[in-house]
PDB file of C-alpha atoms in Angstrom:
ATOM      1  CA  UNK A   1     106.697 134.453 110.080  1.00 49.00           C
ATOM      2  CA  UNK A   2     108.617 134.583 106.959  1.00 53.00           C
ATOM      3  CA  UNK A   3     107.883 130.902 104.448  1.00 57.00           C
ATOM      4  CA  UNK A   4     111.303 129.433 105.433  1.00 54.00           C
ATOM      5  CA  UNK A   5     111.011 130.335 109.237  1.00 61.00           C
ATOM      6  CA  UNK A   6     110.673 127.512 111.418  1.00 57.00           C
ATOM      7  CA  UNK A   7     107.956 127.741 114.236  1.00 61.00           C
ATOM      8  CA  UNK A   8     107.982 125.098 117.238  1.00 62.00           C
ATOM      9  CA  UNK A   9     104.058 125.246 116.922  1.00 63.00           C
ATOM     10  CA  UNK A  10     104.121 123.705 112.779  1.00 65.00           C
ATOM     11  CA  UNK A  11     103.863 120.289 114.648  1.00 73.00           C
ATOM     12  CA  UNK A  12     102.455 120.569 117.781  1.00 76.00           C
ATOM     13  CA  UNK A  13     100.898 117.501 118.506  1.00 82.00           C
ATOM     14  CA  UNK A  14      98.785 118.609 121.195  1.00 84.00           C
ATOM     15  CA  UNK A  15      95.262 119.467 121.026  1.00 88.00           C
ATOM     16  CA  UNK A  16      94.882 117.165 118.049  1.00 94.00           C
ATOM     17  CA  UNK A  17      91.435 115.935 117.262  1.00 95.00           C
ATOM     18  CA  UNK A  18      92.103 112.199 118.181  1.00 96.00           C
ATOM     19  CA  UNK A  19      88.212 110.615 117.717  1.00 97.00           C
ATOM     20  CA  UNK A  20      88.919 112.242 113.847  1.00 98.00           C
ATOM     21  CA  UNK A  21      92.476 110.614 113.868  1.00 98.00           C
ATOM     22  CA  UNK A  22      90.771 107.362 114.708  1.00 98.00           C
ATOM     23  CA  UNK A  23      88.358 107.547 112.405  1.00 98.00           C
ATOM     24  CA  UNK A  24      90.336 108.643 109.551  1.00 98.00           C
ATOM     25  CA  UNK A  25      92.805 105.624 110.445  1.00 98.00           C
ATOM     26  CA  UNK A  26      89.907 103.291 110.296  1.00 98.00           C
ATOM     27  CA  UNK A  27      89.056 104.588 106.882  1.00 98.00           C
ATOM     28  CA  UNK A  28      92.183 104.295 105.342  1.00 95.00           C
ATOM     29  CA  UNK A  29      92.051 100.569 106.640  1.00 92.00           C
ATOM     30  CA  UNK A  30      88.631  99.630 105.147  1.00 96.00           C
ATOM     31  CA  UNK A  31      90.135 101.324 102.306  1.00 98.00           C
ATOM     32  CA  UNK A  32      93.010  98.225 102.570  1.00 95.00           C
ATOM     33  CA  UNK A  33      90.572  96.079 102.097  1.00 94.00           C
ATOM     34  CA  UNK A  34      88.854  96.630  99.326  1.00 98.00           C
ATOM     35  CA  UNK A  35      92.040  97.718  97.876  1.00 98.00           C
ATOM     36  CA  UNK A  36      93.515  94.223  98.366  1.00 96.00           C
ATOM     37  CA  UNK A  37      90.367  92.680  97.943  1.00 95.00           C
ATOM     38  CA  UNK A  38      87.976  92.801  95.590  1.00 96.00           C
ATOM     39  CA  UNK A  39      89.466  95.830  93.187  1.00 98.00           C
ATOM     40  CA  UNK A  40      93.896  94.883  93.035  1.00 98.00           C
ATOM     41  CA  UNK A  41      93.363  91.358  94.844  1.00 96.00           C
ATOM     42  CA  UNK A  42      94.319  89.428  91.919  1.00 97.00           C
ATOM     43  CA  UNK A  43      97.030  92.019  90.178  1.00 98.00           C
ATOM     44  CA  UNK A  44      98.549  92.720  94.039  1.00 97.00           C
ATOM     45  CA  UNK A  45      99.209  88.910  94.052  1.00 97.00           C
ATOM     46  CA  UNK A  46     100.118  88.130  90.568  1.00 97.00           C
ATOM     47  CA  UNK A  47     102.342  91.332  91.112  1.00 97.00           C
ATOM     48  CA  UNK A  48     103.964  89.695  94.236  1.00 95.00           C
ATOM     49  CA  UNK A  49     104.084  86.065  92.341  1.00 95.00           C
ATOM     50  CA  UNK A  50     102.075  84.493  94.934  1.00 94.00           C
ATOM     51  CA  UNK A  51      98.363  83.145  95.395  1.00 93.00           C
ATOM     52  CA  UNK A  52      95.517  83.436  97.800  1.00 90.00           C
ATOM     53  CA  UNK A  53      96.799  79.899  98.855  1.00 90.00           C
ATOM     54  CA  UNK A  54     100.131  81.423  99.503  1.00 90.00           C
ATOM     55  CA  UNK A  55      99.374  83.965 101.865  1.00 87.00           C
ATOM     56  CA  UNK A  56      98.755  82.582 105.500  1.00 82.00           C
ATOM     57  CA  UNK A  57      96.513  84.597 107.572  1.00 82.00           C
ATOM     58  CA  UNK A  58      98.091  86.155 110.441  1.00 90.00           C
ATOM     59  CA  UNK A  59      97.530  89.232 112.694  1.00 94.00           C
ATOM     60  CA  UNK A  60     100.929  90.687 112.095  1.00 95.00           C
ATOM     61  CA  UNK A  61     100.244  92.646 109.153  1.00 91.00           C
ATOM     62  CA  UNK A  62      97.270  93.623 110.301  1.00 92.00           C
ATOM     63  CA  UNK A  63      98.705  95.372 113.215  1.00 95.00           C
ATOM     64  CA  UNK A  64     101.899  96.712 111.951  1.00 95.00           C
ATOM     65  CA  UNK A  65      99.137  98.275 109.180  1.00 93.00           C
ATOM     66  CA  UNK A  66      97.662  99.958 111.340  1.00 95.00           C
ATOM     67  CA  UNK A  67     100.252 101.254 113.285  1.00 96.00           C
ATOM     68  CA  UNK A  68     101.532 102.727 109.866  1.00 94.00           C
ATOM     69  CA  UNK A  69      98.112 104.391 109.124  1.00 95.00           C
ATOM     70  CA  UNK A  70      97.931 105.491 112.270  1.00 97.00           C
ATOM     71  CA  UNK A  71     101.604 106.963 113.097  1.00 95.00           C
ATOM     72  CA  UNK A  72     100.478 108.397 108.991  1.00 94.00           C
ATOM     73  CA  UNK A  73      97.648 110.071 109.994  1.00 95.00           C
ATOM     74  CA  UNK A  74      98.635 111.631 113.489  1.00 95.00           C
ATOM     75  CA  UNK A  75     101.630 113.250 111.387  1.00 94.00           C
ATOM     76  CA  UNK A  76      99.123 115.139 108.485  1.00 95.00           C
ATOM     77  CA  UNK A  77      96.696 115.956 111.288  1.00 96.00           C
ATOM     78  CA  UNK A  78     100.121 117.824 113.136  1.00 94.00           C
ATOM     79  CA  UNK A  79     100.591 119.067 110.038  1.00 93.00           C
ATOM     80  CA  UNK A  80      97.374 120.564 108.941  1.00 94.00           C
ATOM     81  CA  UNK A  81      96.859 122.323 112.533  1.00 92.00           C
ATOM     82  CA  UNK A  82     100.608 123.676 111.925  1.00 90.00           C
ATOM     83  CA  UNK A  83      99.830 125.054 108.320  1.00 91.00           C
ATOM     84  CA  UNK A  84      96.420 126.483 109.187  1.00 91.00           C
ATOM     85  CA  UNK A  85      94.897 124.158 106.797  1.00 93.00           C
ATOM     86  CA  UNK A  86      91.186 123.328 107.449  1.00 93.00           C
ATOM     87  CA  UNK A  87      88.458 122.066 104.923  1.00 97.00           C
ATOM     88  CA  UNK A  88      88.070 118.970 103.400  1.00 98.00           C
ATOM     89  CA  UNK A  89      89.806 120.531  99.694  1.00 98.00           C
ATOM     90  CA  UNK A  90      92.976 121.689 102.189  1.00 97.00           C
ATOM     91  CA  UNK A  91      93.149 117.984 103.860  1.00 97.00           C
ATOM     92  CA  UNK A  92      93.081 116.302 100.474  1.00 98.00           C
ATOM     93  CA  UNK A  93      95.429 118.448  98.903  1.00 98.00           C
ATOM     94  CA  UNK A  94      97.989 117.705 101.563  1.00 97.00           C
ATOM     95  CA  UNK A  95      97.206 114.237 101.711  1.00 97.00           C
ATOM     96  CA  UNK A  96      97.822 114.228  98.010  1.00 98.00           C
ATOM     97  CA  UNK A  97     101.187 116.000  98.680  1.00 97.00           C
ATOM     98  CA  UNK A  98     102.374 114.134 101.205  1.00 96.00           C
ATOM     99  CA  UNK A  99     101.539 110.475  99.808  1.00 96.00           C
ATOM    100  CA  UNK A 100     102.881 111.447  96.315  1.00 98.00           C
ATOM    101  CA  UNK A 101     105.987 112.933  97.688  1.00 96.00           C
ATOM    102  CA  UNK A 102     107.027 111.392 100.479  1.00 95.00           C
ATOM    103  CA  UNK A 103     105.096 107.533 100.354  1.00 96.00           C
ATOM    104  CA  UNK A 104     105.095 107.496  96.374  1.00 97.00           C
ATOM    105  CA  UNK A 105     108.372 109.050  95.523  1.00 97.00           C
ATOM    106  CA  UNK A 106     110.186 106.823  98.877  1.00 96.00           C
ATOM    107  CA  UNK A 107     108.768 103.120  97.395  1.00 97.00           C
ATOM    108  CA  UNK A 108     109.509 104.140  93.829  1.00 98.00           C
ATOM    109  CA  UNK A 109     113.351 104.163  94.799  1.00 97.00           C
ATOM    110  CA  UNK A 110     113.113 100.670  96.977  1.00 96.00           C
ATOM    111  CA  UNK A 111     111.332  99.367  93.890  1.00 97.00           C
ATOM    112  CA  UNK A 112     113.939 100.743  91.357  1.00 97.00           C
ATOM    113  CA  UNK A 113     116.873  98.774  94.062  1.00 97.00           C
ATOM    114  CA  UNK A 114     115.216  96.121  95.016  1.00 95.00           C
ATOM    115  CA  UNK A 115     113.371  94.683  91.681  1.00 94.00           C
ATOM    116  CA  UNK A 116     109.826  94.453  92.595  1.00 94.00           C
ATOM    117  CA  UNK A 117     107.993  95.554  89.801  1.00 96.00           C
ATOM    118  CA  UNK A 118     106.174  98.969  88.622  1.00 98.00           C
ATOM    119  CA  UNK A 119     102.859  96.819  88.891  1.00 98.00           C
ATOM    120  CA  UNK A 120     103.530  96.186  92.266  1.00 98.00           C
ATOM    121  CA  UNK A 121     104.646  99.566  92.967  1.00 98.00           C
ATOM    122  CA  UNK A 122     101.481 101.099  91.484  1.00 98.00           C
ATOM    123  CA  UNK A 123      99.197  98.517  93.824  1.00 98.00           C
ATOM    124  CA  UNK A 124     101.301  99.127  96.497  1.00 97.00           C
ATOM    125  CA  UNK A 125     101.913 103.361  96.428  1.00 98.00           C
ATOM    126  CA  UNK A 126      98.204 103.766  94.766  1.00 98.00           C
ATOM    127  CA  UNK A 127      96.923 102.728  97.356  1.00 98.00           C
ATOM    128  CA  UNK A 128      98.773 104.521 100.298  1.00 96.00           C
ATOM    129  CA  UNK A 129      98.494 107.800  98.175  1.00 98.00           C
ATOM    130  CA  UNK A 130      94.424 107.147  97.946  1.00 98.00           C
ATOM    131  CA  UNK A 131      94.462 106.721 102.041  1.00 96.00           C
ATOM    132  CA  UNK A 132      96.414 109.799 102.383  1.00 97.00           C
ATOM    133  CA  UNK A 133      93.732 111.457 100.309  1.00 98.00           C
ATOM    134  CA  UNK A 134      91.079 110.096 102.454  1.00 98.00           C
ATOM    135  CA  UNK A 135      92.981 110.983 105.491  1.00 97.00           C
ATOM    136  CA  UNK A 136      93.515 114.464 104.770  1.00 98.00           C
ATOM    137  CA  UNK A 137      89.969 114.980 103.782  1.00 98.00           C
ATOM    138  CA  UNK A 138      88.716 113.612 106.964  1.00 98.00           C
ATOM    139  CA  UNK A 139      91.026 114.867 109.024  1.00 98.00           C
ATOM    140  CA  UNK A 140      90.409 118.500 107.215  1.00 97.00           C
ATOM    141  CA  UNK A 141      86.766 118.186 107.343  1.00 97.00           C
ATOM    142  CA  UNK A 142      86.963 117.755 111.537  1.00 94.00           C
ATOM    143  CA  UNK A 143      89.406 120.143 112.763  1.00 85.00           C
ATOM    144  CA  UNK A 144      90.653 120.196 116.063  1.00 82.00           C
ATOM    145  CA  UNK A 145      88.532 122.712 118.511  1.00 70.00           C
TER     146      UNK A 145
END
């Protein structure tokens, strides 16, 4: 297959390695929450203008979250079966890739049209590039098979 030759198989979301997809899911949202918590807590709200006081618990974010992280990782593991990438060095690099240029690049425009702030932008795409790292790496390490 020649590099700009599209195969049906590059995302092939069969066969994927779904107790790794889970776990790698749950990592990036532990990672949420000490990423939020105790290491941007403060700068993520000062960033959004708002304090702990503001910010009334509900499950909503919570879910729709996870449903991100998940829908996230399900798409690099389809991805790293379709490239033949396997390792935890291949994982991360595409998790690095794919955060940077699609998650990263993506909020750095809404940011730039809707006003929020390159502090919040750094919280807020840091973080989703770091769980695409972990991701990849997990999801690398414990191949489908």
């Amino acid at each position: 297959m020649s590099p700009m030759q599209w195969d049906s198989n590059m995302l092939d979301f069969a066969g994927l390695n779904w107790l790794a997809i889970l776990v790698a899911t749950l990592a990036a949202f532990a990672l949420g929450y000490v990423w939020y918590g105790p290491v941007f807590g403060k700068a993520w709200l000062d960033a959004l203008g708002k304090t702990e006081e503001d910010i009334q618990p509900s499950p909503t974010p919570f879910v729709v979250s996870f449903v991100a992280a998940l829908a996230t990782c399900i798409v690099v593991a389809a991805l790293l079966k379709g490239l033949g990438m396997a390792g935890v060095g291949d994982g991360a690099v595409l998790g690095l890739v794919t955060g940077v240029a699609f998650i990263a690049a993506s909020m750095a425009s809404d940011t730039a049209f809707c006003g929020w702030g390159w502090k919040l932008w750094a919280i807020q795409s840091g973080y989703r590039v770091a769980y695409s790292v972990i991701m990849g790496a997990i999801l690398g390490a414990w191949p489908p098979g």
